[in-house]
Short mmCIF file of C-alpha atoms in Angstrom, two decimals:
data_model
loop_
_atom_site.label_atom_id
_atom_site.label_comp_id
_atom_site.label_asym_id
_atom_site.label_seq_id
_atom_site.Cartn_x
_atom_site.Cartn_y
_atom_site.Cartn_z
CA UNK R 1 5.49 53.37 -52.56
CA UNK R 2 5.67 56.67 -51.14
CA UNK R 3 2.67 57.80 -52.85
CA UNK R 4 0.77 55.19 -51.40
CA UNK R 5 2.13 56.07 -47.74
CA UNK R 6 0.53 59.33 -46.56
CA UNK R 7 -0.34 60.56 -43.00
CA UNK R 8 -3.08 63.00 -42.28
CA UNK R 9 -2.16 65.78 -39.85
CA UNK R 10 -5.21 67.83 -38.93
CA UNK R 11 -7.41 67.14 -42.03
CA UNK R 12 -4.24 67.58 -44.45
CA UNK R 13 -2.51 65.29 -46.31
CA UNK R 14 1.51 65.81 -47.05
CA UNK R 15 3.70 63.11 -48.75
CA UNK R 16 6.41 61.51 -47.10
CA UNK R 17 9.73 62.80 -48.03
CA UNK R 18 12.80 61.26 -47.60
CA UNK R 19 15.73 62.22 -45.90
CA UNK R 20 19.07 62.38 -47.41
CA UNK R 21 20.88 60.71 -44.48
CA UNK R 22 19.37 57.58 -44.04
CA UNK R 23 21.07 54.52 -45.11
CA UNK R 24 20.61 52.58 -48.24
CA UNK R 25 20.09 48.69 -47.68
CA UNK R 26 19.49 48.54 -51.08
CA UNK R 27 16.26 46.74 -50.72
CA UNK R 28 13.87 49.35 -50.56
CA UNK R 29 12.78 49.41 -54.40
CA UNK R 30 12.14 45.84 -54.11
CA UNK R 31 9.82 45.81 -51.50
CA UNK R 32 6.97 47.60 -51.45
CA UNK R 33 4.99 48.77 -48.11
CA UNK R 34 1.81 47.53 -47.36
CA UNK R 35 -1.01 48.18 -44.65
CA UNK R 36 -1.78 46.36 -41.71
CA UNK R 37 -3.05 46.87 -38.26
CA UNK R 38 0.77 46.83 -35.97
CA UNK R 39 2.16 49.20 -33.67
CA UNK R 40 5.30 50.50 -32.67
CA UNK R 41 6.79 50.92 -28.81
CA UNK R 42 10.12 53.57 -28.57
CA UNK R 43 10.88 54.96 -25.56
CA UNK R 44 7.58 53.63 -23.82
CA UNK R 45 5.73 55.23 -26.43
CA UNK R 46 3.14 53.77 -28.99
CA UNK R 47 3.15 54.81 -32.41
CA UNK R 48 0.68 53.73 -34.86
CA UNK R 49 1.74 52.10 -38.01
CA UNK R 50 1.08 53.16 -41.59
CA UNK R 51 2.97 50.80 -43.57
CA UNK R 52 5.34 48.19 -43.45
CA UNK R 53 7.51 46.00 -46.13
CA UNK R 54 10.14 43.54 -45.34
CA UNK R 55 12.99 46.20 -45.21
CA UNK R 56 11.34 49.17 -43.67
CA UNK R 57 8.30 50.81 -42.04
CA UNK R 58 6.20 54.13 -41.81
CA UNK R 59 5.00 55.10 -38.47
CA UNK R 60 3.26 58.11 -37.45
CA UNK R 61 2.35 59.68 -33.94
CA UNK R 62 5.65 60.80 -32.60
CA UNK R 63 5.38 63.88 -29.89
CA UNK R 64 8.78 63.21 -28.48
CA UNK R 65 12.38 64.97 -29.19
CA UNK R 66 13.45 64.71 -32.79
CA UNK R 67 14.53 60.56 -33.52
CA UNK R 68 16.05 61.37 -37.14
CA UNK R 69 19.28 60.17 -37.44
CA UNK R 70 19.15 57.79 -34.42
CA UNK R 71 19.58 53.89 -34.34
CA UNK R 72 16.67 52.23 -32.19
CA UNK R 73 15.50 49.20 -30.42
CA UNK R 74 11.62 49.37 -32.19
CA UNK R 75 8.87 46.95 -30.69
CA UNK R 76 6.45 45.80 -33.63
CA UNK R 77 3.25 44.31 -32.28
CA UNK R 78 0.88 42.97 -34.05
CA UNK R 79 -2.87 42.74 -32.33
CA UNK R 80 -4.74 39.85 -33.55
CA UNK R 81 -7.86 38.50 -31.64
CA UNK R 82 -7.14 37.67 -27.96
CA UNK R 83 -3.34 37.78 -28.31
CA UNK R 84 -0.69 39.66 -29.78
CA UNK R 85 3.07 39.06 -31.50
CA UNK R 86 5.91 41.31 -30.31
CA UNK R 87 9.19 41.79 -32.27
CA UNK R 88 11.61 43.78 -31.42
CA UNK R 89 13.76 45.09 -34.73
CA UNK R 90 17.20 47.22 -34.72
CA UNK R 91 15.89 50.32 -36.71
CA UNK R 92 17.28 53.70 -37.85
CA UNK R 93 14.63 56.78 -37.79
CA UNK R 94 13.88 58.98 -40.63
CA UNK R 95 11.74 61.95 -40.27
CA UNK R 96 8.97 62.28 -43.26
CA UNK R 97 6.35 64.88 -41.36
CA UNK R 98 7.11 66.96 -38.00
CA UNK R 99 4.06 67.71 -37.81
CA UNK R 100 2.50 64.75 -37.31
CA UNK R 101 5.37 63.15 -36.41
CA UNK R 102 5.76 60.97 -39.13
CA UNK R 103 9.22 58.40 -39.37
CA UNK R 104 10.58 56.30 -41.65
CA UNK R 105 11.91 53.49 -39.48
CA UNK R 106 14.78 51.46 -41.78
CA UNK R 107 15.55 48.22 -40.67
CA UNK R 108 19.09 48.07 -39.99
CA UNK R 109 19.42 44.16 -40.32
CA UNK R 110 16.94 42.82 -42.49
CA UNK R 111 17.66 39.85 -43.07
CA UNK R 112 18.16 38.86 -38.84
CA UNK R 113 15.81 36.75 -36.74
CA UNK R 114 12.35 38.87 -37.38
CA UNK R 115 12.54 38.14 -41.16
CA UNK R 116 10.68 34.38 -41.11
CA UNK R 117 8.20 35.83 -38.41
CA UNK R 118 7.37 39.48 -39.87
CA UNK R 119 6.97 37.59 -43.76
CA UNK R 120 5.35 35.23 -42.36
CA UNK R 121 2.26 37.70 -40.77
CA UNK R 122 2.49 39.97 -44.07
CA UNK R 123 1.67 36.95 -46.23
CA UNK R 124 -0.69 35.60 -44.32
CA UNK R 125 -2.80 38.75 -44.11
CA UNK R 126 -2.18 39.41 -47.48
CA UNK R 127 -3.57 36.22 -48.62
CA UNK R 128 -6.39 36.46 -45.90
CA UNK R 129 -5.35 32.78 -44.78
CA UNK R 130 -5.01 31.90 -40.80
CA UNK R 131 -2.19 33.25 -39.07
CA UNK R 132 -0.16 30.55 -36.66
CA UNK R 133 2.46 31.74 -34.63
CA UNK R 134 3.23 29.02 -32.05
CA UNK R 135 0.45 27.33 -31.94
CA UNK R 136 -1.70 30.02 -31.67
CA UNK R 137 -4.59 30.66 -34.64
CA UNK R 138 -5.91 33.70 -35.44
CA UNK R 139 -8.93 33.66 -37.36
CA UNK R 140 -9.87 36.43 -39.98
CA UNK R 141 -13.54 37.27 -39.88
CA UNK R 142 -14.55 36.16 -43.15
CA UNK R 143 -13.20 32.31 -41.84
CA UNK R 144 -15.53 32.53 -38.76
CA UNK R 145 -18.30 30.09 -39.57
CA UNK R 146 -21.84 30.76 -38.00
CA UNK R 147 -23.35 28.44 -35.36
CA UNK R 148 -25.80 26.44 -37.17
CA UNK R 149 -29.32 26.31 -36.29
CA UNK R 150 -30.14 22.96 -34.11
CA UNK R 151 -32.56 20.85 -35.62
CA UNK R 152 -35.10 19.20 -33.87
CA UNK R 153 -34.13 15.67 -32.73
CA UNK R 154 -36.07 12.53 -34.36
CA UNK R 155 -37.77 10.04 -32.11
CA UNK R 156 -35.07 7.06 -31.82
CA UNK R 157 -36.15 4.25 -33.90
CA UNK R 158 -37.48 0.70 -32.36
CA UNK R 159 -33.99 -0.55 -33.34
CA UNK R 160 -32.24 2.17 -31.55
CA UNK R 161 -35.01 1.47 -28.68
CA UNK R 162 -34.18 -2.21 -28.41
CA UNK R 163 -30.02 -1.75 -28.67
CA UNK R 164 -30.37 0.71 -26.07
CA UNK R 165 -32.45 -1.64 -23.96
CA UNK R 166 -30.44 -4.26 -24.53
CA UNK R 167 -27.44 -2.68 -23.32
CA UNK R 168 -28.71 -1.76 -20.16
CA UNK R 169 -29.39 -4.95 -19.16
CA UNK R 170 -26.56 -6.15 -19.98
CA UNK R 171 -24.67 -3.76 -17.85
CA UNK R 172 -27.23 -4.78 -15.23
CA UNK R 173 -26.47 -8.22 -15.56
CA UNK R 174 -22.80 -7.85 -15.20
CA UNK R 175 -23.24 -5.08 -12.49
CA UNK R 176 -25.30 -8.13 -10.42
CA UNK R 177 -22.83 -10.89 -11.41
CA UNK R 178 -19.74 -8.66 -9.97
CA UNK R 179 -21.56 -8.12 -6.96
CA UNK R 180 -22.36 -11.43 -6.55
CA UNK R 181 -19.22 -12.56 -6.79
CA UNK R 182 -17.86 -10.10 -4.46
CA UNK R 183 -20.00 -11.29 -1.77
CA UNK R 184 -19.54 -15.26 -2.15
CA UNK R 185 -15.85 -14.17 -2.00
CA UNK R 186 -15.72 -13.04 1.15
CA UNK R 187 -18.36 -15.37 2.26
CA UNK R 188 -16.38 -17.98 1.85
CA UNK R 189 -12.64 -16.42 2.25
CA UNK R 190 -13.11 -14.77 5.59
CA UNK R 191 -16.20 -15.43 7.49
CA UNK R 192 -16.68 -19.23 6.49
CA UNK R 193 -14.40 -21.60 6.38
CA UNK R 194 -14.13 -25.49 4.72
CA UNK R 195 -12.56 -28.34 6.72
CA UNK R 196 -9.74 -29.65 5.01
CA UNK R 197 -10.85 -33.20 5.21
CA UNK R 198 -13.73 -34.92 5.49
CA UNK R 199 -15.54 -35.88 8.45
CA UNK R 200 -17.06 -39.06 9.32
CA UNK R 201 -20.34 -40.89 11.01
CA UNK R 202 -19.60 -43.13 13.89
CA UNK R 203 -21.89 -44.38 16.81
CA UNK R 204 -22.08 -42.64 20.07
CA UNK R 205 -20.59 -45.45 22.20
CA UNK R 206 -17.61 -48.09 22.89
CA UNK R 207 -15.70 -48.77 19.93
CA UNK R 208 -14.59 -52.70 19.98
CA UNK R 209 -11.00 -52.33 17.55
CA UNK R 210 -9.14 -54.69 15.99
CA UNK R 211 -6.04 -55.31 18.35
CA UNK R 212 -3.53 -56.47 15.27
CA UNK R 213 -4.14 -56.79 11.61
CA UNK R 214 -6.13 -59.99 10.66
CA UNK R 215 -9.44 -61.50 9.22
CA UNK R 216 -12.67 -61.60 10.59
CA UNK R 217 -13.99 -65.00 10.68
CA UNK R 218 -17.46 -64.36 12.90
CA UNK R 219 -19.85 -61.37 13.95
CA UNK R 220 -23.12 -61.38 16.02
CA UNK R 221 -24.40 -57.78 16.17
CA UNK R 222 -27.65 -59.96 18.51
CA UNK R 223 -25.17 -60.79 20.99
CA UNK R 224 -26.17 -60.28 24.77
CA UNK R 225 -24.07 -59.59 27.04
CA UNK R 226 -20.83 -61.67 27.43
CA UNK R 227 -21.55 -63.61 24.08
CA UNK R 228 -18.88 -62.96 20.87
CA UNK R 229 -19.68 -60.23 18.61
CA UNK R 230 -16.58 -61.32 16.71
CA UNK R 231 -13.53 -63.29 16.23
CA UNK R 232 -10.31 -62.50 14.73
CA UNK R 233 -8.40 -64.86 12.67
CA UNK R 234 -4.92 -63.11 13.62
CA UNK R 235 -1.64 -63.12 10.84
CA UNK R 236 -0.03 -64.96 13.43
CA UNK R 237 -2.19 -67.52 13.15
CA UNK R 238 -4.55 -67.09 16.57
CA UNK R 239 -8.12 -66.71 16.78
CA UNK R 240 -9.66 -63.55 19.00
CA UNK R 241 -12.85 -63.49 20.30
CA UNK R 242 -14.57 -59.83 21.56
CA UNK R 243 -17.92 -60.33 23.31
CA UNK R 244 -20.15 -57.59 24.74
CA UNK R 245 -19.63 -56.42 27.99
CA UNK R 246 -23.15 -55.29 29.03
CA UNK R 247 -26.38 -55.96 28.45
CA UNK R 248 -26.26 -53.41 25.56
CA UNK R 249 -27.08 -53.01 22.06
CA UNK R 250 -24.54 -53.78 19.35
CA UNK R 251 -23.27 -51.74 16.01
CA UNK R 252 -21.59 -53.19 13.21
CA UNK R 253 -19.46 -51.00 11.52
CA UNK R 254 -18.51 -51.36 7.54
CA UNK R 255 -15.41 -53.67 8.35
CA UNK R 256 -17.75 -56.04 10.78
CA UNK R 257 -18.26 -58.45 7.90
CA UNK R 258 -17.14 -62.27 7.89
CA UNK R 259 -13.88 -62.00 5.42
CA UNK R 260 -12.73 -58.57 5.68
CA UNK R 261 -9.04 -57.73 6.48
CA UNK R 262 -8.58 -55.33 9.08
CA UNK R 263 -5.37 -53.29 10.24
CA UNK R 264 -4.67 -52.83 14.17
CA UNK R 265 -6.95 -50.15 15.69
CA UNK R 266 -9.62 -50.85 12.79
CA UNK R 267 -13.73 -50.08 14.56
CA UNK R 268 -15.32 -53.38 13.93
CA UNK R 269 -18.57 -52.55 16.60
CA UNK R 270 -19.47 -50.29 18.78
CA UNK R 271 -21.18 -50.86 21.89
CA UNK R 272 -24.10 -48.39 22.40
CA UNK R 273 -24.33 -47.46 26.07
CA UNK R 274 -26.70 -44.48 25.76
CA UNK R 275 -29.81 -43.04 23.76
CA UNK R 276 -27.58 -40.40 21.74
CA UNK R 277 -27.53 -40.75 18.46
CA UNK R 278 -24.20 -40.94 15.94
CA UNK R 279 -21.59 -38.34 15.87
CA UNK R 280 -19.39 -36.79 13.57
CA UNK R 281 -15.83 -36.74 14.04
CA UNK R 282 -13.24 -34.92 12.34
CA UNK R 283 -9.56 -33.51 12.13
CA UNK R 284 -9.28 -30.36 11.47
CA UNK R 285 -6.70 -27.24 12.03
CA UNK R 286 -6.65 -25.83 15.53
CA UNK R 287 -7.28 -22.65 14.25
CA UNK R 288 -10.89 -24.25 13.30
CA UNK R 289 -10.83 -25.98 16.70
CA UNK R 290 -10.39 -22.79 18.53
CA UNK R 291 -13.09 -20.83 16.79
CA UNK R 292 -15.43 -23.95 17.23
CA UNK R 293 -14.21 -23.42 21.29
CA UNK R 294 -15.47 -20.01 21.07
CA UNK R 295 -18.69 -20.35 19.70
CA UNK R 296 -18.04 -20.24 16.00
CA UNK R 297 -21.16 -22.68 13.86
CA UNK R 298 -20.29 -26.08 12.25
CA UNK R 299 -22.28 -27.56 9.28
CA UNK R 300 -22.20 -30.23 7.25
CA UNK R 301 -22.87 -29.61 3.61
CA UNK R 302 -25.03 -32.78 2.09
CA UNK R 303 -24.55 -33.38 -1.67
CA UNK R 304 -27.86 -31.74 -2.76
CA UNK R 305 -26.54 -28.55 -1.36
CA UNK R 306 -28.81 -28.53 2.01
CA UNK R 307 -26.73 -27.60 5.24
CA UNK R 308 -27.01 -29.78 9.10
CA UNK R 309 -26.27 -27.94 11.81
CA UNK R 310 -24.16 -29.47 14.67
CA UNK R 311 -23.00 -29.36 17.97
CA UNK R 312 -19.36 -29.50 19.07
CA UNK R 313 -19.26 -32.30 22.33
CA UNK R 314 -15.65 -32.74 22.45
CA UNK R 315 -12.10 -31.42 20.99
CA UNK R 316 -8.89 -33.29 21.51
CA UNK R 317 -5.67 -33.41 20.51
CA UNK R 318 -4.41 -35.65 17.87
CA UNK R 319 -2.39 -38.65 19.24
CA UNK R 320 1.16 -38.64 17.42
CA UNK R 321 0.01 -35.33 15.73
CA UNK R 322 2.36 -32.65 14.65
CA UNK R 323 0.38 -30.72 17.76
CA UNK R 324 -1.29 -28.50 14.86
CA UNK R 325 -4.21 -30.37 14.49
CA UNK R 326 -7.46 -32.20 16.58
CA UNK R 327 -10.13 -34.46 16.49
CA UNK R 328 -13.45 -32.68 16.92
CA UNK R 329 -16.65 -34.66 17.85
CA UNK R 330 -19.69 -32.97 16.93
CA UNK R 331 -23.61 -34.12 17.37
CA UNK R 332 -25.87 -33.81 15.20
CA UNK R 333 -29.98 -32.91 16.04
CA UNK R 334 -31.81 -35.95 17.36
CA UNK R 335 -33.25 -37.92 15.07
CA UNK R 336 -30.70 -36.32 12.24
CA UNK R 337 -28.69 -39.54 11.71
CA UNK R 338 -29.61 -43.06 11.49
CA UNK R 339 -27.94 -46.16 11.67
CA UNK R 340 -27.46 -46.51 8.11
CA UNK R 341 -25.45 -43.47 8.27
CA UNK R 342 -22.52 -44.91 9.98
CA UNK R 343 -19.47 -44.98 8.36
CA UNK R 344 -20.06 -42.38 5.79
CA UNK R 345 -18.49 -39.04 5.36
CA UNK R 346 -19.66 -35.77 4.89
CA UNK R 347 -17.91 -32.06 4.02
CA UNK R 348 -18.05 -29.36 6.87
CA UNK R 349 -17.63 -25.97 7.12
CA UNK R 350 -16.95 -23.46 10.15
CA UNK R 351 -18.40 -19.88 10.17
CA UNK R 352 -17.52 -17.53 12.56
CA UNK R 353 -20.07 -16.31 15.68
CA UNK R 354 -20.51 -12.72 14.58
CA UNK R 355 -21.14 -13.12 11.15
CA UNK R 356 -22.84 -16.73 12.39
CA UNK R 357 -25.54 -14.45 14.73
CA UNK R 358 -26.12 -11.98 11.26
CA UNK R 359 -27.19 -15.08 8.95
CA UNK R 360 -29.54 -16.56 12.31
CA UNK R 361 -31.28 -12.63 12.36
CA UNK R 362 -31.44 -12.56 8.58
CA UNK R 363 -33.22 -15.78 8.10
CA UNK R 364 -35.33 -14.69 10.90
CA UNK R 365 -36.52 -11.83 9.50
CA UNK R 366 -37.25 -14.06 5.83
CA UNK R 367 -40.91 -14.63 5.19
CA UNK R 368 -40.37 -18.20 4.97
CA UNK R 369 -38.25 -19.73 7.63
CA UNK R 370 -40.03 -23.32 8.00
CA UNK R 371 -38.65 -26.39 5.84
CA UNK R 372 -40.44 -28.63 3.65
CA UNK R 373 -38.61 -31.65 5.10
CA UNK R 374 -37.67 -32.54 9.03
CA UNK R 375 -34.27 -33.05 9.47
CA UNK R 376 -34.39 -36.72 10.44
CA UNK R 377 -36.38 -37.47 7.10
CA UNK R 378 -33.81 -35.21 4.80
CA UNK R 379 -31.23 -37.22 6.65
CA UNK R 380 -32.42 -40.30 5.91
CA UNK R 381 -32.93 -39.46 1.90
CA UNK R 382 -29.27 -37.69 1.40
CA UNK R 383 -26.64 -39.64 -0.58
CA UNK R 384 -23.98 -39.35 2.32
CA UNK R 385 -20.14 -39.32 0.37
CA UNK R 386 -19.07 -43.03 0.46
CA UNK R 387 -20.71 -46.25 1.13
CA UNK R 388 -20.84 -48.14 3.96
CA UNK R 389 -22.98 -51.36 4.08
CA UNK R 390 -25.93 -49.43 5.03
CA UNK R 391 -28.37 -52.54 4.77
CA UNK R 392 -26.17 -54.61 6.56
CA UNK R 393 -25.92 -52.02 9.45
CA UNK R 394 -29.87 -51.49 9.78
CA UNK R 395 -30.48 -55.18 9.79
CA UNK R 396 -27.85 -55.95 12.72
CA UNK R 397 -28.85 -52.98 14.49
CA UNK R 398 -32.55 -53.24 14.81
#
């Protein structure tokens, strides 16, 4: 071991002697010293190592006062690439050269804390493998792989071409269907807004009712003015007759038919005093009313998805209402609804002005804003919700 140590000291060579006085830990014989790159820190000052075993270690470089003799705190390092390990050993110093300030630095403890992290480093550098110390790899040179030369990429293939396709349009597809269901959300959950119930077609006019619950036994829908346009066979047994009041035309509702049973406050007629055509009435929310008041647009949404626009002509309360709700008369264009629509029901929806005043500009600025069908011909061909006797209505009333 000692012949393998040696430190050169201005082109000669001495061997390292030992020194009587330093301590025998009775470990040196077994373990040899080896080489590998570490330095030692005393004092502030860096030494450069020569050898090193598990018990002891040969350090030369030493321009200080004599250290023989003297028990030190000695800071191994060990350099490695981009970091460095640091371990700090009790020692005792043992001059070999003064010259070139050669020591023998004896571990005092060797068997204490640095003993699984200094045999760790010498067998891993021995066996050339990769050093770890907490976490952190070192990697000896002959380990360090060379960056392979990129090869040229190959033109996808038509599979390849057609999965990648493919998948964009799916992601297009679902990219449009999100959107698309984005907006008809808040189409239809802020800016428009569905009656609750359903509204119905009645005759602009004086309703003739049912005064208590009964049968009817006659109608005339000809009748001039002061002859019957029905009787009442009453549950109590009476018969009551309703004529017409004016020289004005007559319309039978669904429950003017000989035999039907009517409640109190049933429409069997109505007496048409003017040239408007039939309304639409409804009860909706006062919330609905009150946009409707301030110039919100009211539709009603035939079956084959085609919308009518109306007009609002009148907004009460409800009679014996929870004061919540209202009965909302609307109009429809002239010409819109016939005779045979009377009766019937239809949904409707509210949208409010602003966004109301967007859809009129948008459609406006559409290269196509005229219809294939007037209004009073679509409203004659839709299949209004319910049925009401239409034939017998158009027969009476022309």
């Amino acid at each position: 071991m000692l012949e393998e140590n040696r430190t050169d000291d201005a082109g000669n060579e001495q061997e390292i002697r030992l020194p009587p006085d330093l301590p025998d830990n009775g470990h040196d014989s077994d373990h040899p010293s080896i080489w590998m790159p570490f330095s030692v820190f005393i004092d502030g000052r860096e030494l450069e190592g020569v050898g090193i075993s598990l018990v002891a270690a040969y350090v030369g470089g030493w321009g200080g006062a004599d250290l023989a003799g003297r028990d030190l705190i000695a800071r191994f390092s060990f350099q490695f690439d981009g970091y460095s390990i640091v371990l700090p050993i009790e020692v005792r110093a043992g001059l070999e050269d003064r010259r070139s300030g050669a020591y023998k630095l004896v571990f005092l403890d060797p068997t204490g804390p640095h003993l699984a992290h200094l045999r760790y480093l010498m067998n891993a550098y021995l066996a050339g493998d990769l050093v770890q110390i907490n976490e952190v790899l070192r990697i000896p040179p002959e380990y360090k792989k060379k960056p392979k030369q990129l090869e040229p990429p190959r033109p996808p293939t038509v599979r390849e071409r057609f999965r990648k396709v493919f998948g964009l349009l799916w992601v297009g597809a679902l990219t449009v269907a999100l959107i698309a269901l984005t907006v008809w959300t808040i189409h239809y959950h802020i800016f428009v807004h569905k009656v609750p119930g359903l509204a119905t077609v009645t005759p602009a006019g004086l309703p003739l009712t049912a005064p208590e619950a009964g049968q009817i036994a006659y109608v005339d829908g000809q009748a001039p003015e002061g002859g019957v346009v029905f009787s009442l066979q009453s549950a109590r047994g009476g018969v009551l007759n309703f004529s017409n009041p004016c020289n004005c035309d007559i319309m039978l509702t669904s429950n003017g038919t000989v035999g039907a049973t009517v409640l109190p406050g049933t429409p069997i007629a109505y007496v048409k005093t003017g040239d408007a055509g039939p309304t639409i009435k409804v009860v909706m929310p006062d919330d609905l009313s009150k946009m409707l008041l301030f110039g919100a647009e009211a539709e009603a949404r035939l079956p084959d998805g085609q919308t009518l626009p109306l007009t609002v002509v009148d907004v009460k309360a409800e009679e014996g209402g929870s004061g919540s709700r209202s009965i909302v008369s609307l109009s429809a264009p002239s010409g819109a609804l016939g005779a045979s629509d009377i009766g019937k029901t239809v949904a409707l929806t509210v949208t409010s002005k602003p966004y109301a005043n967007l859809l009129t500009r948008i459609r406006a600025m559409l290269p196509f804003s005229g219809r294939a069908q007037s209004l009073s011909q679509r409203a004659n061909d839709w299949p209004l919700i319910g049925n009401a006797f239409a034939g017998t209505v158009e027969e009476h009333g022309q």
